[in-house]
Amino acid sequence: MDTVTVCIGQSLSLDDCFDTTQVTDINISYNIHYNLQPTDFVSVDRRNPYTFSYSTAGTYTVVQDINKGTAQQRKKIVVVILPPAPEYTLQGCNNNVLSVHLDGQRYKRYYLNFGDASAPKIINFKGADTTILYTYASPNTYTVAVRGMIPPSDCGVEIQQQMTVFQSLIKPEVMSMTATKAAGLTVRFDARPFLQYRFLVKKQNASVYTFADTISSASGIITANVPNTSDATTVPYCLMVQAFDVCGNILNSTEMCNSPLDVQSLSGQNIIEWPTYTPNAALQSYELFRDGQNVGTFNSALTNQYTDTNIKCGKQYCYSLRTTLTHKNGLNNDNITISTEGNKCVTAFFNTKPAALTHVTASVSEDNKILVSWQKPSISIAQYNIVQHDGDNSTTFLVAANDTSKQMPNVIAADKKYCYTISYTDSCGNVSDESASICPVYLSAFEQKGQKMLQWSAYAGTPAATGYRLEWLDENGQVVSLQDFNPSTNSFQDNTLDTLHQLLRYRVRVLLPDSTPVYSNIGTLKQRLKIWIPEAFSPNQDGTNDAFRVYGYFAEKVDLQIFNQWGQLVFRADNFRDAWDGTSNGTDVTAGVYVLRMDITDQTGHKETFRQTLTVAR
């Protein structure tokens, strides 16, 4: 009983091997077992051509019945299998060479069609390293077909793959390499789908590169992690991306080395160090960043340290380094960059006494309270200490770090003049010296022997005064006049005549080099009420002294009354503009002596009454 192996779907036909031209008295028929059930047969007359196939894997029987006087029967066993897909690997090599690696676990023979004009090849599997090298006429992408062959019918499954063959390897085009705490080294480069890549890595001072990882079937710009470099933010590594083929050809990228930072904080300075870039011929520059801002660019590969003194006590600073190589990638002609993104952070400190404040002022407000102001130093502050000096007494006030002024609670007065000193504590706990004494200007305005006198105290502060400016103010506090004086002058006699304002308001502005507004208190001087009352007049129409009129300054309200000798009111006025013409109810009054009473309220609200006699002459 013969056995034949065929594939599912393979077309089969019957051949009885008898020469029907010579043998005519034989009747032959067939019973074909077409299902896996033993009773499932189909009968076929051999005189009628018949082809068939199986759709299910299994073992089947074909029975040949021969009748030549006596009955004979022959059988053939048909083993139907589902052929497996062939396993093979395509890889390209230099010079348009295609490598086909066959897996013989499923087939012992293979049919290969290389997709060009050449004839297909039949390959016998010769062991685990059965590899066929085929050279194409030109680089291109080809469709390669491989079919496993099962004897005796050579049936099997055909699998097609596309493969690009190339004239020569292409140097890996690297854009950047980055070191992070989370992923170690990552490389961004342009991968070609028909090439294979591997990472070669070493610690920077080592002499030999070691294999790290292989990347296959990648396409386009990719970012890949380099295994076993999780410490790359603290340990310097050098890396190359290597393109290779199975034929032993290799081509390396530019050598790249990361430069992890070491940062330490000393008093008043942060020291940043990094390893010298070993392949120094490729270096274009180092760029050092602090809190994301560039603080230095260095073009020498031998530079490996930077001292940062532009720091504030108690503030944290984070540094990172970016290395730029002179080599350019071929994709967009940009320089290759290497970054270490694991920022190294330190907190700055100082253990030296900070400088005393040099810009402190004291200005008096309209309510006679003193505002002490200062310029914040460039270092980080914890608090300010203001000491108020009042003769032998002193009081300390603590002020928050973010403030640059303090409204003092006391009121300046002639018998209460204050001076101040300020010190501060920085965020490292260092206490500065006290500032120079700051004393605001106190202005006194008074009348002396009928003269308006002004005196002011000397200003003390930093910066020192370059002069004084005396300001005349209206009732709304607006400057209506001013006069400047040198810094050695501290008094003035005001000889100006002001008949509109009874209450005079003065203020001294301290002139400073930077024009900071600093003022004294407002000094006030009340001018006396000025009234002139004639004692007689002659209303006789001779053109001389025909009317009675009162003159004066600073009267806000007026009530003028004139009475005759019988106590009768003959004239009344509420201002100085109305004159008396010597009549009462349209009739001339008689010559004689009259009594005058005048009640006046001045601009300050003070009331005063004037009484005298008035002679009317005719």
Coordinates of C-alpha atoms in Angstrom, one line a residue:
M1 CA 0.0 0.0 0.0
D2 CA 1.7 3.2 -1.2
T3 CA 1.5 6.5 0.6
V4 CA 1.6 9.9 -1.0
T5 CA 1.7 13.3 0.8
V6 CA -0.2 16.3 -0.7
C7 CA -1.3 19.7 0.4
I8 CA -4.7 21.0 1.1
G9 CA -6.2 22.3 -2.1
Q10 CA -3.7 20.6 -4.3
S11 CA -5.3 19.3 -7.5
L12 CA -5.1 15.4 -7.9
S13 CA -6.0 13.1 -10.8
L14 CA -6.2 9.4 -11.3
D15 CA -3.8 7.3 -13.5
D16 CA -4.3 3.5 -13.6
C17 CA -1.0 2.9 -15.5
F18 CA -2.7 0.4 -17.9
D19 CA -2.3 0.9 -21.7
T20 CA -5.9 0.8 -22.8
T21 CA -4.9 0.3 -26.4
Q22 CA -3.4 -3.1 -25.4
V23 CA -5.7 -4.1 -22.6
T24 CA -9.3 -4.0 -23.4
D25 CA -10.9 -6.6 -21.3
I26 CA -10.2 -5.0 -17.9
N27 CA -12.8 -3.0 -16.0
I28 CA -11.3 -0.6 -13.5
S29 CA -13.1 1.7 -11.1
Y30 CA -12.1 3.8 -8.1
N31 CA -13.6 4.5 -4.7
I32 CA -12.2 7.7 -3.4
H33 CA -12.3 8.3 0.3
Y34 CA -13.2 12.0 0.4
N35 CA -14.0 12.6 4.0
L36 CA -12.5 11.5 7.3
Q37 CA -15.4 9.2 8.0
P38 CA -14.6 5.6 6.8
T39 CA -17.9 5.3 5.0
D40 CA -17.5 8.5 2.9
F41 CA -16.5 7.3 -0.6
V42 CA -17.2 8.4 -4.1
S43 CA -17.1 5.9 -7.0
V44 CA -15.5 6.9 -10.2
D45 CA -15.3 5.1 -13.6
R46 CA -11.8 5.2 -14.9
R47 CA -13.0 5.8 -18.4
N48 CA -14.2 9.3 -17.3
P49 CA -11.4 11.8 -16.5
Y50 CA -11.6 13.0 -12.8
T51 CA -9.6 15.5 -10.8
F52 CA -10.2 16.3 -7.1
S53 CA -8.6 17.9 -4.1
Y54 CA -8.9 17.9 -0.3
S55 CA -9.8 20.8 1.8
T56 CA -9.2 19.3 5.2
A57 CA -5.9 17.9 6.5
G58 CA -6.0 14.2 7.3
T59 CA -5.3 10.7 6.0
Y60 CA -7.4 9.4 3.1
T61 CA -7.6 6.2 1.0
V62 CA -8.1 5.8 -2.7
V63 CA -9.2 2.2 -3.7
Q64 CA -8.7 0.8 -7.3
D65 CA -11.0 -2.1 -8.2
I66 CA -9.7 -4.3 -11.1
N67 CA -12.0 -6.9 -12.8
K68 CA -10.2 -9.2 -15.1
G69 CA -12.2 -12.3 -14.7
T70 CA -11.2 -12.3 -11.1
A71 CA -11.5 -9.3 -8.8
Q72 CA -8.5 -7.5 -7.6
Q73 CA -8.1 -4.4 -5.4
R74 CA -5.3 -2.0 -4.8
K75 CA -5.1 0.9 -2.3
K76 CA -3.1 4.2 -2.0
I77 CA -2.9 6.2 1.2
V78 CA -3.2 10.0 0.7
V79 CA -1.8 12.1 3.6
V80 CA -3.2 15.7 3.3
I81 CA -1.4 18.4 5.3
L82 CA -1.8 22.1 5.9
P83 CA 1.6 23.4 4.8
P84 CA 3.3 25.9 7.1
A85 CA 4.4 29.3 6.0
P86 CA 8.1 29.3 5.3
E87 CA 10.3 31.2 7.7
Y88 CA 13.1 33.2 6.3
T89 CA 14.9 36.6 6.9
L90 CA 15.9 39.1 4.2
Q91 CA 18.7 41.5 4.8
G92 CA 20.6 43.9 2.5
C93 CA 24.3 44.2 2.2
N94 CA 26.7 46.6 0.5
N95 CA 27.1 46.3 -3.3
N96 CA 23.4 45.4 -4.0
V97 CA 23.7 42.1 -2.2
L98 CA 20.6 40.4 -0.7
S99 CA 21.0 37.9 2.1
V100 CA 18.3 35.2 2.5
H101 CA 18.5 33.2 5.6
L102 CA 16.3 30.0 5.6
D103 CA 14.8 28.1 8.5
G104 CA 14.8 24.4 7.8
Q105 CA 12.5 23.4 10.7
R106 CA 9.5 23.3 8.3
Y107 CA 10.9 22.6 4.8
K108 CA 14.0 20.9 3.4
R109 CA 13.7 22.5 0.0
Y110 CA 12.8 26.0 -1.0
Y111 CA 11.7 27.8 -4.2
L112 CA 13.2 31.4 -4.4
N113 CA 12.1 34.1 -6.8
F114 CA 14.2 37.2 -6.4
G115 CA 11.8 39.5 -8.1
D116 CA 14.0 40.6 -11.0
A117 CA 14.5 39.1 -14.4
S118 CA 16.6 36.2 -13.2
A119 CA 15.3 32.6 -13.1
P120 CA 14.0 31.3 -9.7
K121 CA 16.2 29.0 -7.7
I122 CA 15.5 25.7 -5.9
I123 CA 17.5 25.6 -2.7
N124 CA 18.1 22.5 -0.5
F125 CA 18.3 23.3 3.2
K126 CA 21.8 22.4 4.4
G127 CA 21.6 23.3 8.1
A128 CA 21.0 26.1 10.6
D129 CA 23.2 28.5 8.7
T130 CA 21.7 28.1 5.3
T131 CA 22.1 31.6 3.8
I132 CA 21.9 32.5 0.2
L133 CA 23.6 35.7 -1.1
Y134 CA 22.2 37.1 -4.3
T135 CA 23.6 40.2 -6.1
Y136 CA 21.2 42.5 -8.0
A137 CA 22.2 44.5 -11.0
S138 CA 21.2 47.8 -9.3
P139 CA 20.0 49.1 -5.9
N140 CA 16.2 49.1 -5.7
T141 CA 13.3 47.7 -3.7
Y142 CA 12.4 44.2 -4.8
T143 CA 9.6 41.7 -4.0
V144 CA 11.1 38.4 -3.0
A145 CA 9.0 35.2 -3.0
V146 CA 9.9 32.1 -1.0
R147 CA 7.9 28.9 -1.1
G148 CA 8.6 25.8 0.9
M149 CA 8.5 22.5 -1.1
I150 CA 7.1 19.3 0.2
P151 CA 8.0 16.2 -1.8
P152 CA 7.0 14.5 -3.9
S153 CA 4.5 17.1 -5.2
D154 CA 6.6 20.0 -4.1
C155 CA 3.5 21.7 -2.8
G156 CA 3.8 24.4 -0.1
V157 CA 3.0 28.0 0.9
E158 CA 4.6 31.0 -0.8
I159 CA 5.4 34.1 1.3
Q160 CA 6.5 37.4 -0.3
Q161 CA 8.5 40.2 1.3
Q162 CA 9.9 43.5 0.0
M163 CA 13.5 44.4 0.5
T164 CA 15.6 47.3 -0.5
V165 CA 19.1 46.6 -1.5
F166 CA 21.7 49.4 -1.5
Q167 CA 25.0 50.2 -3.1
S168 CA 26.7 51.1 0.2
L169 CA 25.9 51.7 3.9
I170 CA 24.7 55.2 4.9
K171 CA 26.3 56.9 7.9
P172 CA 23.7 57.2 10.8
E173 CA 22.5 60.8 10.8
V174 CA 22.3 61.8 14.5
M175 CA 20.4 64.9 15.6
S176 CA 20.9 64.8 19.4
M177 CA 21.8 62.8 22.4
T178 CA 20.1 63.5 25.8
A179 CA 20.8 62.2 29.3
T180 CA 17.9 62.1 31.7
K181 CA 17.3 60.5 35.1
A182 CA 14.3 58.7 33.9
A183 CA 15.7 57.1 30.7
G184 CA 19.4 57.4 30.8
L185 CA 20.8 58.1 27.3
T186 CA 18.4 58.6 24.5
V187 CA 19.5 59.2 20.9
R188 CA 17.5 60.9 18.1
F189 CA 18.6 59.9 14.6
D190 CA 17.3 59.2 11.1
A191 CA 16.8 55.5 10.6
R192 CA 16.6 53.9 7.2
P193 CA 14.1 50.9 7.1
F194 CA 16.5 48.7 5.0
L195 CA 19.4 49.1 7.5
Q196 CA 20.2 47.7 10.9
Y197 CA 21.7 49.7 13.7
R198 CA 23.4 49.0 17.0
F199 CA 24.6 51.2 19.9
L200 CA 28.2 51.1 20.9
V201 CA 28.8 52.6 24.4
K202 CA 31.6 53.1 26.8
K203 CA 32.3 55.2 29.9
Q204 CA 34.2 58.2 28.7
N205 CA 37.7 57.2 30.0
A206 CA 37.4 53.6 28.9
S207 CA 39.3 52.4 25.9
V208 CA 36.9 49.9 24.4
Y209 CA 33.3 50.2 23.2
T210 CA 30.8 47.5 24.1
F211 CA 27.7 46.4 22.3
A212 CA 24.5 47.9 23.9
D213 CA 21.5 47.2 21.7
T214 CA 20.3 46.5 18.1
I215 CA 17.5 48.3 16.2
S216 CA 16.0 46.8 13.1
S217 CA 13.1 47.7 10.9
A218 CA 13.0 51.3 12.1
S219 CA 12.0 54.1 9.7
G220 CA 12.2 57.9 9.9
I221 CA 13.5 60.1 12.7
I222 CA 13.3 58.0 15.9
T223 CA 14.3 58.4 19.5
A224 CA 15.8 55.3 21.1
N225 CA 16.9 54.5 24.6
V226 CA 20.4 53.1 25.2
P227 CA 20.2 50.3 27.8
N228 CA 22.2 50.2 31.0
T229 CA 22.9 54.0 31.0
S230 CA 20.5 55.0 33.8
D231 CA 23.3 56.8 35.6
A232 CA 24.1 59.0 32.6
T233 CA 23.2 62.2 34.5
T234 CA 26.1 61.5 36.8
V235 CA 28.5 59.3 34.8
P236 CA 30.0 60.5 31.5
Y237 CA 29.4 58.1 28.6
C238 CA 30.5 58.1 24.9
L239 CA 28.3 56.6 22.3
M240 CA 28.3 55.8 18.6
V241 CA 25.4 54.6 16.4
Q242 CA 26.6 51.9 14.1
A243 CA 25.0 50.9 10.8
F244 CA 25.8 47.3 9.8
D245 CA 24.8 44.5 7.5
V246 CA 25.0 40.7 7.9
C247 CA 27.9 40.6 5.4
G248 CA 30.2 42.2 7.9
N249 CA 30.1 45.8 6.7
I250 CA 29.9 48.6 9.3
L251 CA 29.7 52.4 9.3
N252 CA 29.8 54.5 12.5
S253 CA 28.2 57.8 13.4
T254 CA 30.0 60.7 14.9
E255 CA 31.3 59.9 18.4
M256 CA 29.2 61.6 21.1
C257 CA 30.0 62.0 24.8
N258 CA 27.7 63.5 27.5
S259 CA 29.0 65.8 30.2
P260 CA 27.2 65.4 33.5
L261 CA 27.6 68.3 35.9
D262 CA 29.0 68.5 39.4
V263 CA 27.8 71.5 41.3
Q264 CA 28.8 72.6 44.7
S265 CA 27.9 75.7 46.7
L266 CA 30.6 77.7 48.5
S267 CA 30.2 80.9 50.4
G268 CA 29.2 83.5 47.8
Q269 CA 29.7 81.3 44.8
N270 CA 28.5 78.2 43.0
I271 CA 31.2 76.0 41.3
I272 CA 30.0 74.1 38.3
E273 CA 32.4 71.4 36.8
W274 CA 32.0 68.9 34.0
P275 CA 34.4 66.4 32.4
T276 CA 36.6 67.6 29.5
Y277 CA 35.1 66.5 26.2
T278 CA 37.4 63.6 25.1
P279 CA 36.9 63.8 21.3
N280 CA 37.8 67.5 21.4
A281 CA 38.2 67.9 17.7
A282 CA 34.5 67.6 17.3
L283 CA 33.5 70.2 19.9
Q284 CA 32.0 73.5 18.8
S285 CA 30.8 74.9 22.2
Y286 CA 29.6 74.2 25.7
E287 CA 26.5 76.1 26.7
L288 CA 25.8 76.4 30.4
F289 CA 22.2 77.1 31.6
R290 CA 21.0 78.4 34.9
D291 CA 17.3 78.0 35.5
G292 CA 16.8 77.7 31.8
Q293 CA 18.8 80.9 30.9
N294 CA 22.2 80.8 29.2
V295 CA 24.9 82.1 31.6
G296 CA 28.0 81.2 29.5
T297 CA 29.1 79.8 26.1
F298 CA 32.6 78.2 25.9
N299 CA 34.3 77.3 22.7
S300 CA 37.3 75.4 24.1
A301 CA 37.1 71.7 24.8
L302 CA 39.5 72.2 27.7
T303 CA 37.0 74.4 29.5
N304 CA 35.4 72.4 32.3
Q305 CA 34.6 74.8 35.1
Y306 CA 32.4 77.9 35.7
T307 CA 32.1 80.0 38.9
D308 CA 28.8 81.7 39.3
T309 CA 29.0 84.6 41.7
N310 CA 25.8 86.3 40.6
I311 CA 23.8 84.6 43.3
K312 CA 21.5 85.5 46.2
C313 CA 21.7 83.9 49.6
G314 CA 19.2 81.2 50.3
K315 CA 18.0 80.9 46.6
Q316 CA 18.1 77.6 44.8
Y317 CA 19.8 77.5 41.3
C318 CA 19.6 74.7 38.8
Y319 CA 22.2 74.1 36.1
S320 CA 22.3 72.1 32.9
L321 CA 24.9 71.8 30.1
R322 CA 24.4 71.5 26.3
T323 CA 27.3 70.4 24.1
T324 CA 27.3 71.3 20.4
L325 CA 29.5 69.4 17.9
T326 CA 31.0 70.8 14.8
H327 CA 29.7 67.8 12.9
K328 CA 26.5 68.3 11.1
N329 CA 23.8 65.8 10.4
G330 CA 22.9 65.2 6.7
L331 CA 19.2 65.6 7.2
N332 CA 18.9 69.3 7.9
N333 CA 22.6 70.3 8.2
D334 CA 22.2 71.1 11.9
N335 CA 24.9 70.6 14.4
I336 CA 24.6 67.6 16.7
T337 CA 23.7 68.6 20.3
I338 CA 24.2 66.7 23.5
S339 CA 22.2 67.6 26.6
T340 CA 22.1 66.5 30.2
E341 CA 18.6 67.3 31.4
G342 CA 19.0 66.1 34.9
N343 CA 19.4 69.6 36.4
K344 CA 21.9 69.8 39.2
C345 CA 20.5 72.2 41.9
V346 CA 22.2 73.9 44.9
T347 CA 21.1 76.5 47.4
A348 CA 23.4 79.5 47.5
F349 CA 24.8 80.7 50.9
F350 CA 27.0 83.4 52.3
N351 CA 28.9 83.3 55.6
T352 CA 30.1 86.9 55.4
K353 CA 28.5 90.0 56.8
P354 CA 26.3 91.7 54.2
A355 CA 27.0 95.4 53.3
A356 CA 25.0 98.1 55.1
L357 CA 22.2 99.8 53.3
T358 CA 23.4 102.8 51.3
H359 CA 20.1 104.3 50.1
V360 CA 17.8 105.1 53.0
T361 CA 15.5 108.1 53.2
A362 CA 13.0 109.6 55.7
S363 CA 10.2 111.8 54.5
V364 CA 7.4 113.4 56.5
S365 CA 3.8 113.0 55.3
E366 CA 0.9 115.6 55.6
D367 CA -0.2 114.1 58.9
N368 CA 3.4 114.6 60.2
K369 CA 4.2 110.9 60.3
I370 CA 7.5 109.8 59.1
L371 CA 8.0 107.3 56.2
V372 CA 11.3 105.5 56.2
S373 CA 12.2 104.0 52.8
W374 CA 15.2 102.1 51.5
Q375 CA 16.4 100.3 48.4
K376 CA 16.3 96.5 48.6
P377 CA 19.8 95.0 48.4
S378 CA 20.5 92.5 45.7
I379 CA 20.7 89.5 48.1
S380 CA 17.8 87.5 49.6
I381 CA 16.5 89.1 52.8
A382 CA 14.9 87.5 55.8
Q383 CA 13.9 90.7 57.7
Y384 CA 14.8 94.4 58.4
N385 CA 15.4 96.0 61.7
I386 CA 14.6 99.7 62.1
V387 CA 15.8 101.4 65.3
Q388 CA 14.1 104.7 66.1
H389 CA 16.3 107.1 68.2
D390 CA 14.6 109.7 70.4
G391 CA 17.3 111.3 72.5
D392 CA 18.5 108.6 74.9
N393 CA 15.5 106.4 74.0
S394 CA 15.4 103.8 71.2
T395 CA 12.7 101.5 69.8
T396 CA 13.2 98.6 67.4
F397 CA 10.7 97.7 64.7
L398 CA 10.9 94.5 62.6
V399 CA 9.9 94.8 59.0
A400 CA 9.1 92.0 56.5
A401 CA 11.6 91.0 53.9
N402 CA 9.5 92.1 50.9
D403 CA 8.9 95.6 52.3
T404 CA 10.9 98.6 51.2
S405 CA 9.3 101.2 53.5
K406 CA 7.8 101.6 56.9
Q407 CA 5.3 104.2 58.1
M408 CA 6.5 105.1 61.6
P409 CA 3.8 105.5 64.3
N410 CA 5.1 108.6 66.0
V411 CA 4.4 112.2 64.9
I412 CA 7.2 114.6 64.3
A413 CA 7.0 117.9 66.3
A414 CA 9.1 120.7 67.5
D415 CA 9.9 118.8 70.7
K416 CA 9.8 115.4 69.1
K417 CA 12.4 114.9 66.4
Y418 CA 13.5 111.4 65.5
C419 CA 16.4 109.7 63.7
Y420 CA 16.6 106.1 62.4
T421 CA 19.1 103.4 61.6
I422 CA 18.3 100.2 59.6
S423 CA 20.0 96.9 59.5
Y424 CA 18.9 93.6 57.9
T425 CA 19.3 89.9 58.3
D426 CA 19.8 87.9 55.0
S427 CA 18.3 84.6 54.3
C428 CA 21.5 82.9 55.5
G429 CA 21.2 84.5 59.0
N430 CA 24.0 87.1 58.5
V431 CA 23.3 90.5 60.0
S432 CA 24.5 93.6 58.3
D433 CA 25.9 96.7 59.9
E434 CA 23.5 99.5 60.7
S435 CA 23.0 102.1 58.0
A436 CA 24.1 105.7 58.6
S437 CA 21.7 107.7 60.7
I438 CA 18.6 109.0 58.8
C439 CA 17.0 112.2 60.2
P440 CA 14.0 113.8 58.4
V441 CA 13.7 117.6 58.0
Y442 CA 11.6 119.5 60.5
L443 CA 10.4 122.9 59.4
S444 CA 9.4 125.7 61.8
A445 CA 7.4 128.8 60.5
F446 CA 7.0 131.7 62.9
E447 CA 6.7 135.5 63.1
Q448 CA 9.6 137.5 64.6
K449 CA 9.4 141.2 64.9
G450 CA 6.7 141.3 62.3
Q451 CA 8.7 139.2 59.9
K452 CA 7.8 135.8 58.5
M453 CA 10.7 133.5 59.5
L454 CA 11.4 129.9 58.4
Q455 CA 13.9 127.5 59.8
W456 CA 14.5 123.8 59.1
S457 CA 16.7 121.1 60.5
A458 CA 19.5 119.6 58.4
Y459 CA 18.7 116.4 56.6
A460 CA 20.7 113.2 57.3
G461 CA 20.5 110.3 55.0
T462 CA 22.1 108.4 52.2
P463 CA 22.6 109.7 49.7
A464 CA 23.3 113.1 51.2
A465 CA 21.2 116.1 50.2
T466 CA 22.5 118.3 47.4
G467 CA 20.3 121.2 48.4
Y468 CA 16.9 122.2 49.7
R469 CA 13.8 123.5 47.9
L470 CA 11.4 125.7 49.8
E471 CA 7.8 125.3 48.5
W472 CA 4.8 127.5 49.0
L473 CA 1.6 125.5 49.0
D474 CA -2.0 126.5 48.5
E475 CA -4.9 125.2 50.6
N476 CA -5.0 122.0 48.4
G477 CA -1.4 121.2 48.8
Q478 CA -0.4 122.3 45.3
V479 CA 2.9 124.1 44.9
V480 CA 2.4 127.8 43.9
S481 CA 6.0 129.0 44.3
L482 CA 9.4 127.6 45.1
Q483 CA 13.0 128.7 45.8
D484 CA 16.1 126.5 45.9
F485 CA 18.9 126.7 48.5
N486 CA 22.3 125.1 48.9
P487 CA 22.7 122.3 51.5
S488 CA 24.3 124.5 54.1
T489 CA 21.3 126.9 54.3
N490 CA 18.6 126.1 56.8
S491 CA 16.7 129.4 57.3
F492 CA 14.8 132.0 55.3
Q493 CA 12.9 135.3 55.8
D494 CA 9.8 135.4 53.7
N495 CA 9.4 139.0 52.6
T496 CA 6.8 138.3 50.0
L497 CA 3.4 140.0 50.4
D498 CA 0.5 137.7 50.2
T499 CA -2.8 139.5 50.6
L500 CA -4.9 136.5 49.5
H501 CA -4.0 133.8 51.9
Q502 CA -4.0 134.5 55.6
L503 CA -2.6 131.0 56.5
L504 CA 0.7 130.5 54.7
R505 CA 1.8 126.9 54.1
Y506 CA 5.5 126.0 53.5
R507 CA 7.3 122.7 52.9
V508 CA 10.9 121.8 52.3
R509 CA 11.9 119.3 49.7
V510 CA 15.2 117.6 50.1
L511 CA 17.1 117.5 46.8
L512 CA 18.8 114.2 46.2
P513 CA 21.0 113.0 43.3
D514 CA 18.4 110.5 42.2
S515 CA 15.4 112.8 42.6
T516 CA 13.8 110.6 45.2
P517 CA 10.9 112.7 46.7
V518 CA 11.8 113.5 50.3
Y519 CA 9.9 116.2 52.2
S520 CA 9.7 117.9 55.6
N521 CA 6.5 118.5 57.5
I522 CA 4.2 121.3 56.4
G523 CA 4.9 124.5 58.4
T524 CA 2.1 127.0 58.7
L525 CA 2.2 130.7 59.5
K526 CA -1.0 132.7 60.3
Q527 CA -0.9 136.3 59.2
R528 CA -2.7 138.8 61.3
L529 CA -6.0 140.3 60.2
K530 CA -5.3 143.7 58.6
I531 CA -8.0 146.3 58.9
W532 CA -8.0 150.1 58.3
I533 CA -11.0 152.2 59.4
P534 CA -11.2 155.9 58.6
E535 CA -12.2 158.2 61.5
A536 CA -14.0 160.8 59.5
F537 CA -15.2 161.7 56.0
S538 CA -17.0 164.7 54.3
P539 CA -19.8 163.7 52.0
N540 CA -20.3 167.2 50.5
Q541 CA -19.7 166.2 46.8
D542 CA -16.5 168.2 46.5
G543 CA -14.7 165.2 45.1
T544 CA -12.5 164.8 48.2
N545 CA -13.3 162.1 50.9
D546 CA -16.9 162.0 49.8
A547 CA -17.5 158.3 50.9
F548 CA -16.6 156.1 53.9
R549 CA -15.0 152.7 53.1
V550 CA -13.2 150.1 55.3
Y551 CA -10.0 148.5 53.9
G552 CA -8.4 145.2 55.0
Y553 CA -7.0 141.7 54.2
F554 CA -8.1 138.2 55.2
A555 CA -11.7 139.0 56.2
E556 CA -14.0 136.1 55.3
K557 CA -17.2 137.5 56.8
V558 CA -18.1 141.2 57.6
D559 CA -20.9 142.8 59.4
L560 CA -20.5 146.7 59.4
Q561 CA -23.1 148.8 61.3
I562 CA -23.1 152.6 61.8
F563 CA -25.5 154.3 64.4
N564 CA -26.5 157.9 65.1
Q565 CA -26.5 159.6 68.5
W566 CA -30.0 158.2 69.2
G567 CA -28.9 154.6 68.5
Q568 CA -30.6 154.4 65.2
L569 CA -28.9 152.3 62.4
V570 CA -28.1 154.5 59.5
F571 CA -25.8 152.1 57.4
R572 CA -25.0 148.4 57.2
A573 CA -22.7 146.4 54.9
D574 CA -21.4 142.8 54.7
N575 CA -18.3 143.5 52.7
F576 CA -15.6 146.1 52.2
R577 CA -16.7 146.9 48.7
D578 CA -19.9 148.8 49.7
A579 CA -19.1 152.4 50.7
W580 CA -21.3 154.8 52.8
D581 CA -22.2 158.0 51.0
G582 CA -23.5 159.7 54.2
T583 CA -27.2 159.2 53.6
S584 CA -29.8 157.2 55.3
N585 CA -33.0 156.1 53.5
G586 CA -32.0 158.6 50.7
T587 CA -31.5 161.6 53.0
D588 CA -28.3 163.2 54.0
V589 CA -27.5 162.6 57.6
T590 CA -26.5 165.6 59.7
A591 CA -22.9 166.4 60.5
G592 CA -21.8 165.0 63.8
V593 CA -20.3 162.0 65.5
Y594 CA -21.6 158.5 64.8
V595 CA -20.8 155.1 66.4
L596 CA -19.3 152.2 64.3
R597 CA -19.4 148.5 65.1
M598 CA -17.8 145.9 62.8
D599 CA -17.8 142.1 63.5
I600 CA -15.3 140.2 61.3
T601 CA -14.5 136.5 60.9
D602 CA -11.1 135.9 59.3
Q603 CA -10.0 133.0 56.9
T604 CA -9.0 130.9 59.9
G605 CA -12.4 131.3 61.5
H606 CA -11.2 133.7 64.2
K607 CA -13.8 136.4 65.1
E608 CA -13.0 139.9 66.1
T609 CA -15.1 143.0 66.8
F610 CA -14.1 146.6 66.1
R611 CA -15.8 149.7 67.8
Q612 CA -15.0 153.4 67.2
T613 CA -16.6 156.7 66.5
L614 CA -17.0 158.2 63.0
T615 CA -17.2 161.9 62.3
V616 CA -19.4 163.1 59.4
A617 CA -18.3 166.6 58.3
R618 CA -20.2 168.8 55.9

